[in-house]
PDB file of C-alpha atoms in Angstrom:
ATOM      1  CA  MET A   1     116.938-105.418  51.859  1.00 67.00           C
ATOM      2  CA  ASN A   2     116.380-103.369  48.705  1.00 79.00           C
ATOM      3  CA  ASN A   3     113.065-105.132  48.112  1.00 84.00           C
ATOM      4  CA  LEU A   4     111.914-104.305  51.631  1.00 84.00           C
ATOM      5  CA  THR A   5     112.636-100.585  51.284  1.00 85.00           C
ATOM      6  CA  HIS A   6     110.950-100.559  47.872  1.00 84.00           C
ATOM      7  CA  TRP A   7     107.865-102.258  49.352  1.00 78.00           C
ATOM      8  CA  ILE A   8     107.730 -99.793  52.289  1.00 77.00           C
ATOM      9  CA  ARG A   9     107.962 -96.784  49.962  1.00 80.00           C
ATOM     10  CA  ARG A  10     105.250 -98.177  47.702  1.00 80.00           C
ATOM     11  CA  PHE A  11     103.026 -98.998  50.696  1.00 72.00           C
ATOM     12  CA  THR A  12     103.310 -95.502  52.196  1.00 72.00           C
ATOM     13  CA  ALA A  13     102.569 -93.855  48.834  1.00 74.00           C
ATOM     14  CA  GLU A  14      99.400 -95.888  48.286  1.00 70.00           C
ATOM     15  CA  GLU A  15      96.173 -93.993  49.056  1.00 70.00           C
ATOM     16  CA  ASP A  16      93.464 -96.533  48.198  1.00 71.00           C
ATOM     17  CA  GLY A  17      92.916 -97.555  51.818  1.00 71.00           C
ATOM     18  CA  ALA A  18      92.476 -93.950  52.932  1.00 75.00           C
ATOM     19  CA  GLN A  19      89.818 -93.388  50.287  1.00 80.00           C
ATOM     20  CA  VAL A  20      87.850 -96.418  51.456  1.00 81.00           C
ATOM     21  CA  ILE A  21      87.885 -95.135  55.031  1.00 84.00           C
ATOM     22  CA  GLU A  22      86.788 -91.672  53.888  1.00 88.00           C
ATOM     23  CA  TYR A  23      83.858 -93.138  51.946  1.00 90.00           C
ATOM     24  CA  ALA A  24      82.867 -95.292  54.923  1.00 92.00           C
ATOM     25  CA  LEU A  25      82.862 -92.236  57.194  1.00 93.00           C
ATOM     26  CA  ILE A  26      80.739 -90.286  54.708  1.00 95.00           C
ATOM     27  CA  ILE A  27      78.235 -93.142  54.495  1.00 96.00           C
ATOM     28  CA  ALA A  28      78.086 -93.363  58.299  1.00 95.00           C
ATOM     29  CA  VAL A  29      77.414 -89.618  58.647  1.00 96.00           C
ATOM     30  CA  VAL A  30      74.686 -89.738  55.984  1.00 96.00           C
ATOM     31  CA  ALA A  31      73.060 -92.771  57.635  1.00 93.00           C
ATOM     32  CA  ILE A  32      73.066 -91.124  61.063  1.00 92.00           C
ATOM     33  CA  SER A  33      71.640 -87.933  59.559  1.00 93.00           C
ATOM     34  CA  LEU A  34      68.836 -89.879  57.889  1.00 89.00           C
ATOM     35  CA  VAL A  35      67.935 -91.638  61.127  1.00 83.00           C
ATOM     36  CA  VAL A  36      67.862 -88.335  63.016  1.00 85.00           C
ATOM     37  CA  ALA A  37      65.780 -86.674  60.290  1.00 86.00           C
ATOM     38  CA  LEU A  38      63.316 -89.570  60.099  1.00 80.00           C
ATOM     39  CA  ARG A  39      62.987 -89.596  63.860  1.00 78.00           C
ATOM     40  CA  GLY A  40      62.133 -85.889  63.763  1.00 77.00           C
ATOM     41  CA  ILE A  41      59.587 -86.401  60.990  1.00 78.00           C
ATOM     42  CA  THR A  42      57.897 -89.438  62.527  1.00 74.00           C
ATOM     43  CA  GLY A  43      57.993 -88.180  66.101  1.00 73.00           C
ATOM     44  CA  SER A  44      58.574 -90.540  68.970  1.00 68.00           C
ATOM     45  CA  ASP A  45      57.104 -93.543  67.111  1.00 75.00           C
ATOM     46  CA  PHE A  46      60.244 -94.282  65.109  1.00 75.00           C
ATOM     47  CA  SER A  47      60.085 -98.037  65.692  1.00 81.00           C
ATOM     48  CA  GLY A  48      56.497 -98.046  64.427  1.00 80.00           C
ATOM     49  CA  PHE A  49      57.625 -96.255  61.287  1.00 79.00           C
ATOM     50  CA  ILE A  50      60.377 -98.811  60.700  1.00 81.00           C
ATOM     51  CA  SER A  51      57.854-101.636  61.240  1.00 84.00           C
ATOM     52  CA  ARG A  52      55.494-100.098  58.659  1.00 83.00           C
ATOM     53  CA  VAL A  53      58.301 -99.773  56.128  1.00 83.00           C
ATOM     54  CA  ASN A  54      59.348-103.377  56.769  1.00 86.00           C
ATOM     55  CA  SER A  55      55.816-104.692  56.329  1.00 87.00           C
ATOM     56  CA  CYS A  56      55.340-102.702  53.112  1.00 88.00           C
ATOM     57  CA  LEU A  57      58.623-103.974  51.676  1.00 89.00           C
ATOM     58  CA  THR A  58      57.907-107.590  52.550  1.00 88.00           C
ATOM     59  CA  GLY A  59      54.291-107.418  51.365  1.00 82.00           C
ATOM     60  CA  THR A  60      52.799-108.353  54.742  1.00 82.00           C
ATOM     61  CA  SER A  61      51.072-105.014  55.293  1.00 73.00           C
ATOM     62  CA  SER A  62      47.348-104.988  55.949  1.00 73.00           C
ATOM     63  CA  THR A  63      47.204-101.183  55.618  1.00 73.00           C
ATOM     64  CA  SER A  64      47.990 -98.819  52.789  1.00 75.00           C
ATOM     65  CA  CYS A  65      51.674 -98.437  51.966  1.00 77.00           C
ATOM     66  CA  ALA A  66      51.271 -95.248  49.935  1.00 68.00           C
TER      67      ALA A  66
END
């Protein structure tokens, strides 16, 4: 029984899991912000922009990637 109470106290004092969740939420907010910003910059042709980036990264682009 003593081991169980010791384990519960140690588990509740641990904060590593909370930090991982906080970082994941920050990354999600940044990713959503980037998508919204890129959509505003590229206009309504966001899927075309993503296709151009994909073709430039894979080297299959027939147009300029600069």
